[in-house]
Coordinates of N, CA and C in Angstrom, one line a residue:
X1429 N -4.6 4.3 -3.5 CA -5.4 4.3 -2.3 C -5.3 3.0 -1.7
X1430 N -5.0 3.1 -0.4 CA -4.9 1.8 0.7 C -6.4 0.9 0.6
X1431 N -6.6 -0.3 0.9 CA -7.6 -1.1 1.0 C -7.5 -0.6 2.4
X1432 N -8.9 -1.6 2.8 CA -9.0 -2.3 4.5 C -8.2 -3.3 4.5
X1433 N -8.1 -3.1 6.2 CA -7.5 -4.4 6.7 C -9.0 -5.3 7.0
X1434 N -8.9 -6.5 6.3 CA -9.9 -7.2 6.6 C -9.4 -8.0 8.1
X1435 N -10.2 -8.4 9.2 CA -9.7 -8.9 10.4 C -10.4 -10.1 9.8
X1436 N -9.7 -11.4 10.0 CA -10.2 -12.8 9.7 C -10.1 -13.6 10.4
X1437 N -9.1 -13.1 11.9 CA -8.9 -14.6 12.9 C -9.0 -13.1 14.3
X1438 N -9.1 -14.4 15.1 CA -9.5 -13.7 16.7 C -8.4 -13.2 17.2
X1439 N -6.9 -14.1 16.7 CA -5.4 -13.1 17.0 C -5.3 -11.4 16.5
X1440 N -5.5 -11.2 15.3 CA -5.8 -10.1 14.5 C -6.7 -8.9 15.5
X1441 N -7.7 -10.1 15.8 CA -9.0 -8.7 16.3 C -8.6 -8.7 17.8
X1442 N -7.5 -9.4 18.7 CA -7.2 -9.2 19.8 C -6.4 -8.1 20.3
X1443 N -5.4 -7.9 18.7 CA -4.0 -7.5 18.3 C -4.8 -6.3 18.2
X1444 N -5.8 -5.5 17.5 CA -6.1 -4.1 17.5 C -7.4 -4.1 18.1
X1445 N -7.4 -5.0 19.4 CA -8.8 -4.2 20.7 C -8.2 -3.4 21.6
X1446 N -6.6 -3.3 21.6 CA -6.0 -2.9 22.3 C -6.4 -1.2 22.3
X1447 N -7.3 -0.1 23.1 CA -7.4 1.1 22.7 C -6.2 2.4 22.2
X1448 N -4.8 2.1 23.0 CA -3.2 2.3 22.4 C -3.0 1.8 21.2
X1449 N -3.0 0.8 20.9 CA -3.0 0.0 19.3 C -3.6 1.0 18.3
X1450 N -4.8 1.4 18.8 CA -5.9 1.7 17.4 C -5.4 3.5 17.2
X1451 N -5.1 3.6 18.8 CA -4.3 5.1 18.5 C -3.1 5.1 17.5
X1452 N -2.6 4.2 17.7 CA -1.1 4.2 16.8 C -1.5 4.0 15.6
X1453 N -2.5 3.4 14.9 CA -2.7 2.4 13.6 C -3.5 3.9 13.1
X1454 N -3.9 4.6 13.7 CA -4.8 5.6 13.4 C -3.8 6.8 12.6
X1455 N -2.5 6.9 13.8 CA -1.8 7.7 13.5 C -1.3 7.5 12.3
X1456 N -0.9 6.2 11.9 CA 0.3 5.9 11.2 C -0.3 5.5 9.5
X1457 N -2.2 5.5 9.6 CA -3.0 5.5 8.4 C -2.4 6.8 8.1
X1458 N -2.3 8.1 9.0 CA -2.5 9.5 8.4 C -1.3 10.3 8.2
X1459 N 0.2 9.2 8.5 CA 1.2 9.8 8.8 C 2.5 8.5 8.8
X1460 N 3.6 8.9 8.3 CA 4.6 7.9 8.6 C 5.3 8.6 10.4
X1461 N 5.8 8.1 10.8 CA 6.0 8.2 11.9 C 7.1 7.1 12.7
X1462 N 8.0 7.8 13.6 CA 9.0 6.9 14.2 C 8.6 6.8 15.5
X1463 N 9.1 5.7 16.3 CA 9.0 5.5 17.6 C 9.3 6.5 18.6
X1464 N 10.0 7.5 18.2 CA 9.6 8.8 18.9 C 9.3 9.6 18.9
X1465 N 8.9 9.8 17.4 CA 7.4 10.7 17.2 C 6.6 10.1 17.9
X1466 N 5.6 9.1 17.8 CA 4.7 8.1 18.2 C 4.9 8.3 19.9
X1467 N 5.8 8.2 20.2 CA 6.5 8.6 22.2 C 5.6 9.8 22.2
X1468 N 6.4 10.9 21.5 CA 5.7 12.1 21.8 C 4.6 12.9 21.5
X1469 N 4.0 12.2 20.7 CA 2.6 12.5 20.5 C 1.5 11.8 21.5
X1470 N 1.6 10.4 22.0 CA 0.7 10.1 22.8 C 1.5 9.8 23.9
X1471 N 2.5 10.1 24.4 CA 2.7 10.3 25.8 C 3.0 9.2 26.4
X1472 N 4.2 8.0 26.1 CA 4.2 6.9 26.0 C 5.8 6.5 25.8
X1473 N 5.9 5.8 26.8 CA 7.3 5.6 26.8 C 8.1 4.7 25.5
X1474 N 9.3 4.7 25.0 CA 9.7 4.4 23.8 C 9.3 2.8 23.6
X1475 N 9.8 2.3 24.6 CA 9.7 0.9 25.1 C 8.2 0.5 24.7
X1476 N 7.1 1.1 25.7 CA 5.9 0.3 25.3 C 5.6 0.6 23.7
X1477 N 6.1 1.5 23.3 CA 5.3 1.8 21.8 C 6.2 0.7 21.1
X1478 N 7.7 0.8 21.3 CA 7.9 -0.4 20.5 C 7.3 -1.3 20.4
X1479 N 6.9 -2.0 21.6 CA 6.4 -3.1 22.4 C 5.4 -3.4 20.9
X1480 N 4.2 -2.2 21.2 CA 2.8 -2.0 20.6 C 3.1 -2.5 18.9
X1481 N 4.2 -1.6 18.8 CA 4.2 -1.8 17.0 C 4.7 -3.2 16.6
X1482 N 5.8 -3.5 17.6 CA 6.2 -5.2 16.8 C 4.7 -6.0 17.1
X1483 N 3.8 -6.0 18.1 CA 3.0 -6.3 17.7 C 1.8 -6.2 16.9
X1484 N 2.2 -5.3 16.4 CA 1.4 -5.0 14.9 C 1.5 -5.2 13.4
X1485 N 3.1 -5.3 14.1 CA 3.9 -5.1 13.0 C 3.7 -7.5 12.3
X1486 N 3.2 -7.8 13.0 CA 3.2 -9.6 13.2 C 2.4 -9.6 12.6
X1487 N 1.1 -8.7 12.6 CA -0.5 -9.1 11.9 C -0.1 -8.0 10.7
X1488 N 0.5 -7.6 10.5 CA 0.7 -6.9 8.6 C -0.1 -5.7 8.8
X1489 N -0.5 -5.1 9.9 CA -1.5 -4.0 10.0 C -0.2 -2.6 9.8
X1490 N 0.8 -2.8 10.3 CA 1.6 -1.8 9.7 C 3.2 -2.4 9.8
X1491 N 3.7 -1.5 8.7 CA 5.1 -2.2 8.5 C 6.6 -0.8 8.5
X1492 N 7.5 -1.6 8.3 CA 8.2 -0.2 8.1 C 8.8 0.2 6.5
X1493 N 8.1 1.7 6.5 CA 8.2 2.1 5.1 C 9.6 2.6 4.9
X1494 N 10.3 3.2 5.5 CA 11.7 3.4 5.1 C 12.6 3.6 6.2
X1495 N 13.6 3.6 6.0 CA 14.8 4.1 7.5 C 16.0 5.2 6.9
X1496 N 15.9 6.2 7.9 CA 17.2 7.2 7.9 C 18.3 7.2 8.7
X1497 N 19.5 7.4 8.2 CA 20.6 7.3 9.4 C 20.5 9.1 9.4
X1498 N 20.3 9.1 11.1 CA 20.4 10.7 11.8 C 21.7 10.4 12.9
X1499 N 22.8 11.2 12.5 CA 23.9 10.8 13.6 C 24.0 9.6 14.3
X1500 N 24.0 8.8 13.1 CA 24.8 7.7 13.5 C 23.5 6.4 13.6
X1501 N 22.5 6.9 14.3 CA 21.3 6.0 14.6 C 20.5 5.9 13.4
X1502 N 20.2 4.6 13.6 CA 19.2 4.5 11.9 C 17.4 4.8 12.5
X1503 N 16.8 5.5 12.3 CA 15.4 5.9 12.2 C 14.5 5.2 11.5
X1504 N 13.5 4.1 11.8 CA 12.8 3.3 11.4 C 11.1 4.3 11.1
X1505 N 11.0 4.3 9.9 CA 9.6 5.0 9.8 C 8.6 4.0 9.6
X1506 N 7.6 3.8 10.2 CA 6.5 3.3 10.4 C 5.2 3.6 9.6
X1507 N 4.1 2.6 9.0 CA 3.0 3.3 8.2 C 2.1 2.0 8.3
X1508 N 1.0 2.7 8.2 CA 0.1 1.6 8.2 C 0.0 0.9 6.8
X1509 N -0.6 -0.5 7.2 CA -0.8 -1.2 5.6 C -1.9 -0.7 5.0
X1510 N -2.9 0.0 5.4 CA -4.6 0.0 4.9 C -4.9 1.2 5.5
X1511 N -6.4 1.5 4.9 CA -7.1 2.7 5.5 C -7.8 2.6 6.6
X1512 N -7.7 1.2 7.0 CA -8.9 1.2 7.7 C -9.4 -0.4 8.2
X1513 N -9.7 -0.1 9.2 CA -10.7 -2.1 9.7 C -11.9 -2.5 9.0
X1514 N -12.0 -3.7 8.9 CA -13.5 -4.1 8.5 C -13.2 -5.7 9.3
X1515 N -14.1 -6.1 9.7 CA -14.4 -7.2 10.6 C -14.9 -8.2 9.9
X1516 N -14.5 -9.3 9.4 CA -15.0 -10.4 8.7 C -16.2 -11.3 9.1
X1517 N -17.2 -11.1 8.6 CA -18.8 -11.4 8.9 C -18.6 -12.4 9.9
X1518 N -17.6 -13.8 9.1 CA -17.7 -15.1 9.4 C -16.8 -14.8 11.1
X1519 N -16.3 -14.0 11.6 CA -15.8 -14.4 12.1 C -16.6 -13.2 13.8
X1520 N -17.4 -12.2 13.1 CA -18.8 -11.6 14.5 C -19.2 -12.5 15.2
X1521 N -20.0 -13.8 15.2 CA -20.7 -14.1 16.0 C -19.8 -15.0 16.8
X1522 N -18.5 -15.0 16.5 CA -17.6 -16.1 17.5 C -16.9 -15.0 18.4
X1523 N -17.1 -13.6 17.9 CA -16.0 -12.7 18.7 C -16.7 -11.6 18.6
X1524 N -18.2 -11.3 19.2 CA -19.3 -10.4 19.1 C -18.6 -8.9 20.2
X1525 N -18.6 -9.4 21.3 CA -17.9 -8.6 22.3 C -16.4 -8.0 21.8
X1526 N -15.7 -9.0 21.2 CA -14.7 -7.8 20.7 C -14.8 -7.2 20.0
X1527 N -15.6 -7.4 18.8 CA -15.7 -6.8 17.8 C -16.7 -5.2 18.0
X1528 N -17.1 -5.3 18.7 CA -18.0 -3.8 19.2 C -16.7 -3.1 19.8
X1529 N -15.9 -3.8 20.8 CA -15.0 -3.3 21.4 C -13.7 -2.4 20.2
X1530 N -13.6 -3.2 19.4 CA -12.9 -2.2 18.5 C -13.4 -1.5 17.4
X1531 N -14.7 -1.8 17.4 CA -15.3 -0.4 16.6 C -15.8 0.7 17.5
X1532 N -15.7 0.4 18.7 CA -15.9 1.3 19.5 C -14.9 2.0 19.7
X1533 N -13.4 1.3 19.7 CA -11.9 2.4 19.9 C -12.0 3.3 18.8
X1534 N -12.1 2.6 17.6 CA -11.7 3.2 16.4 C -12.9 4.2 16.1
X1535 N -14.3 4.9 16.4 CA -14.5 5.5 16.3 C -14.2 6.1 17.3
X1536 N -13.9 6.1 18.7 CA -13.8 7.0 19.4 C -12.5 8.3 18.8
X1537 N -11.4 7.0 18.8 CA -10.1 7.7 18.3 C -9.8 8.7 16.5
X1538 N -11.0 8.3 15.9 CA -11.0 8.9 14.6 C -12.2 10.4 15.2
X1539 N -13.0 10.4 16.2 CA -12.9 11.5 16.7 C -12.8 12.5 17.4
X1540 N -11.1 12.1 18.3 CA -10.4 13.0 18.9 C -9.8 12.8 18.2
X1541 N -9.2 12.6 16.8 CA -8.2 13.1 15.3 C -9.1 13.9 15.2
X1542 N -10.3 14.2 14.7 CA -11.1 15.0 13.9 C -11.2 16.3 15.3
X1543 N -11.6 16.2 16.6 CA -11.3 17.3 16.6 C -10.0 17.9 17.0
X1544 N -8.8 17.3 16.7 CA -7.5 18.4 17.2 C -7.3 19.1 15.5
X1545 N -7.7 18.2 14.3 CA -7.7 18.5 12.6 C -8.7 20.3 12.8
X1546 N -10.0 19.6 13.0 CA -10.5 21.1 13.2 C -10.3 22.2 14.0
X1547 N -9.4 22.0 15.1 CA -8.9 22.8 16.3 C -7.6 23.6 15.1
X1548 N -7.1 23.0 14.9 CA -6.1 23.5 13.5 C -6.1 24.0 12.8
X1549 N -7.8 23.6 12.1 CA -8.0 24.6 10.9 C -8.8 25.4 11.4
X1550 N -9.4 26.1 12.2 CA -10.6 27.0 12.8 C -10.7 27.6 11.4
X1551 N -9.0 28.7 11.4 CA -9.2 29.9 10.9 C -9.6 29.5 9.0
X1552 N -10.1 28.2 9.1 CA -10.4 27.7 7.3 C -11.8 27.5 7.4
X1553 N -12.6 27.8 8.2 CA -14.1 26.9 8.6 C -15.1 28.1 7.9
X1554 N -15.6 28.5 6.8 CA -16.3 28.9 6.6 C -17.6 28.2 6.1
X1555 N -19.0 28.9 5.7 CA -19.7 27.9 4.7 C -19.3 27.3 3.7
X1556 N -18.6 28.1 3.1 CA -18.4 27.6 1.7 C -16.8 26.1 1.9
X1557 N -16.5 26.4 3.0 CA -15.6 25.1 3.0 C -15.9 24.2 4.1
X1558 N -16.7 24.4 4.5 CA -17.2 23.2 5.6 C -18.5 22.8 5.6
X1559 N -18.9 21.8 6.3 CA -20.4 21.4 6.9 C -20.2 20.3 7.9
X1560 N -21.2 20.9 9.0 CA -21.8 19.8 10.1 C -22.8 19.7 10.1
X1561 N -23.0 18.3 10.4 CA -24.8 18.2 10.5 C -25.4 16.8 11.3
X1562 N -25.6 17.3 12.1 CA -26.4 15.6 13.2 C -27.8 15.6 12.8
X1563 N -27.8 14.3 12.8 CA -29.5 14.4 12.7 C -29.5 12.9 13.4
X1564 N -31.1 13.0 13.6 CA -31.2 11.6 14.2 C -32.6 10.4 13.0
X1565 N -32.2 9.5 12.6 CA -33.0 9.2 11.9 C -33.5 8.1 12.2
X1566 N -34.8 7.6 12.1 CA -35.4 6.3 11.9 C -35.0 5.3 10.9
X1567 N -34.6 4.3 10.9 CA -35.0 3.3 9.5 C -34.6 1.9 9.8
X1568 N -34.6 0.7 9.2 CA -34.3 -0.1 9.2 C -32.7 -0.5 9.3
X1569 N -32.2 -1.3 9.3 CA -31.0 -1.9 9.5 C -30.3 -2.1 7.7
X1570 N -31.6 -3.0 7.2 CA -31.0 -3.0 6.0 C -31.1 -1.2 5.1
X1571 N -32.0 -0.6 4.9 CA -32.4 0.8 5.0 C -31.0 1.3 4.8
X1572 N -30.1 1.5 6.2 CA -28.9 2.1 6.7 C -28.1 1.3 5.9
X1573 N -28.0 0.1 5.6 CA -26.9 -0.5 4.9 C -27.1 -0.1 3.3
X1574 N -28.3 0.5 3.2 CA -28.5 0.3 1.4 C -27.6 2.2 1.3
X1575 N -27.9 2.7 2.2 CA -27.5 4.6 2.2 C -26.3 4.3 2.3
X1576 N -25.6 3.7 3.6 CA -23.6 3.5 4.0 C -23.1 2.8 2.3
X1577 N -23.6 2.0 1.7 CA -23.6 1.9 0.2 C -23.2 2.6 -0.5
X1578 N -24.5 3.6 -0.9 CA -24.8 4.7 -1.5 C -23.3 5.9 -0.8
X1579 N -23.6 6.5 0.2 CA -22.6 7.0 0.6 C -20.8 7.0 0.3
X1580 N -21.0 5.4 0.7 CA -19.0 4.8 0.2 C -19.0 5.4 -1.2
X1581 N -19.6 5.0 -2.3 CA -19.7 5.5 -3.5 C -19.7 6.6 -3.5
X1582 N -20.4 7.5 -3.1 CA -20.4 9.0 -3.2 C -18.9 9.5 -2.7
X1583 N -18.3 8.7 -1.8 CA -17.2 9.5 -1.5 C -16.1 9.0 -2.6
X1584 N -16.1 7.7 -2.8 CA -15.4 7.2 -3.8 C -15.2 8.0 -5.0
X1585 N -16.5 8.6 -5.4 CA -16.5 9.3 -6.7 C -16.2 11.0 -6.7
X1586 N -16.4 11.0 -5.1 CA -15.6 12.8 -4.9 C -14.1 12.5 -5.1
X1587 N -13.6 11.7 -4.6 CA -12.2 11.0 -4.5 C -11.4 10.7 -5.8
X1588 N -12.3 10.5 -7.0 CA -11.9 10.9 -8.3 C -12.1 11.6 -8.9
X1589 N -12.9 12.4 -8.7 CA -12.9 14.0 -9.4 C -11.6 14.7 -9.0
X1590 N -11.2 15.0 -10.6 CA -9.9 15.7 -10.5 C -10.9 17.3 -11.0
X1591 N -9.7 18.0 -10.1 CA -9.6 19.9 -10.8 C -8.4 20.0 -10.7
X1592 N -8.0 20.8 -12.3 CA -6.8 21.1 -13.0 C -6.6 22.9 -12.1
X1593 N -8.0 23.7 -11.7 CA -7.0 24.9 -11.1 C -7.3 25.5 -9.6
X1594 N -8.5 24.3 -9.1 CA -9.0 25.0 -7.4 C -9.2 23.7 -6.8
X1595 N -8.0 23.4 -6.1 CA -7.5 22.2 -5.4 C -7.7 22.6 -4.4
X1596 N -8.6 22.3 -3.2 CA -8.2 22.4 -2.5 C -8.2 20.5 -1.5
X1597 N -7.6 20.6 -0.1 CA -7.8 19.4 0.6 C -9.0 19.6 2.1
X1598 N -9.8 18.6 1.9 CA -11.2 18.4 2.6 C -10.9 16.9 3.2
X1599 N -10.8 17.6 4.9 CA -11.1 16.4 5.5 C -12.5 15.6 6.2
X1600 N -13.0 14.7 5.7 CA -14.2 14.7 5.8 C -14.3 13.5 6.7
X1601 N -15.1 13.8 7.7 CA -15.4 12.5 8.8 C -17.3 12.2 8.9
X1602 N -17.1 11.2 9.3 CA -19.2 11.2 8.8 C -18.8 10.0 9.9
X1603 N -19.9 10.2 11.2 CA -20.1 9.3 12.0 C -21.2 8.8 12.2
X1604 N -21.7 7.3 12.0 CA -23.1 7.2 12.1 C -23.2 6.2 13.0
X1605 N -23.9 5.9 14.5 CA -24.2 4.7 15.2 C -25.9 5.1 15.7
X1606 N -26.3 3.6 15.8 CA -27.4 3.3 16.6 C -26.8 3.6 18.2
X1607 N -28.4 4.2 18.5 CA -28.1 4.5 19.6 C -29.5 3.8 20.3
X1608 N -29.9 3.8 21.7 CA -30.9 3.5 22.1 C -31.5 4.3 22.5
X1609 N -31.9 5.6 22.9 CA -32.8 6.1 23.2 C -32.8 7.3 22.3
X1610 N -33.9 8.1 22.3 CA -33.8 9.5 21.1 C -33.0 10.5 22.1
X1611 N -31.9 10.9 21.2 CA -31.3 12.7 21.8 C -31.9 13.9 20.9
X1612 N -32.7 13.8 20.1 CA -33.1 14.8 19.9 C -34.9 14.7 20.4
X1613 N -35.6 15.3 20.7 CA -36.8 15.1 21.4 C -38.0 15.8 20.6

C-alpha cells in the first residue's frame, strides 16, 4: 500500500494547485497510464499533458513505472508515487490560500471519479453491496479530528481483513467538509 505524498515546500503545493495536475495525479493513483491514454481521457492535447507530467514528474509525485516498445515507439507508463496529499502543518499558515485551493481540486476531482465508478457499476448497487448516507452534524473541530482518526483506522482494518472464498472489490469514498450554513433544515 502507497503512503501520502507529504507537501513540505510551497514549490510542491504550487506543482499540484494546478486543477489538470490533480486530475492526472488522481488518474495515475488508480491506474498506470501513457501520455495518450491521459490525452484521451481528459481531452488534452499530448503536448500539454506531457508538459503537466514532467512537471510532476520534478516533485516525485509520480514517476515512470515501465516502458513498452509498440511498433517501433517506446510507450512510457506513468503511476503515481502515493495514495494521496496531506499538507504539512508547518507549512498552512505560510500558504493558507493554496492549500484550501488544493483540497478543494482534490476533493472535487475524487468526486467526478466516484461518480463515472458508480455510473459503471449501476447494475452492482444493491443493499447488500452498497451504502449512501449524508448527514449533517454538529461538533467540534477537535471532535471531527478524534472520528477522521477513528475512521482511518476503521478503513485500515477493513483493508486487512482477508477472505479465503467471497472476495469481492468495494470502492469506498467518504466525503466530509465544514460548511457554513445548515442544508438540511
Amino acid at each position: 500500500m502507497l503512503e501520502r505524498y507529504i507537501i513540505k515546500n510551497y514549490t510542491q503545493l504550487k506543482t499540484i494547485s494546478d486543477p489538470l495536475r490533480v486530475q492526472i495525479v488522481i488518474m495515475l493513483i488508480e491506474k498506470e497510464s501513457t501520455v495518450t491514454e491521459i490525452s484521451k481521457e481528459i481531452g488534452l492535447e499530448k503536448a500539454k499533458v506531457f508538459y503537466h507530467l514532467k512537471e510532476l514528474e520534478k516533485q516525485n509525485m509520480i514517476a515512470i513505472v515501465r516502458k513498452e516498445e509498440v511498433k517501433g515507439n517506446i510507450h512510457k507508463y506513468y503511476r503515481a508515487t502515493h495514495e494521496g496529499f496531506k499538507i504539512d502543518k508547518k507549512l498552512l499558515p505560510l500558504a493558507k490560500e493554496d492549500a484550501e485551493h488544493v483540497y478543494n481540486s482534490l476533493i472535487v476531482q475524487q468526486l467526478e471519479n466516484t461518480k463515472k465508478i458508480v455510473s459503471k457499476n449501476s447494475h452492482l448497487i444493491t443493499d447488500d453491496t452498497s451504502m449512501a448516507q449524508t448527514v449533517q452534524i454538529n461538533c467540534s473541530t477537535k471532535q471531527f479530528h478524534l472520528w477522521k482518526e477513528k475512521y482511518i483506522q476503521l478503513i485500515e482494518e477493513l483493508e486487512q481483513m482477508k477472505s479465503d472464498n467471497d472476495n469481492h472489490i468495494f470502492y469506498i469514498n467518504t466525503t466530509a467538509i465544514e460548511i457554513e450554513n445548515k442544508v438540511f433544515e
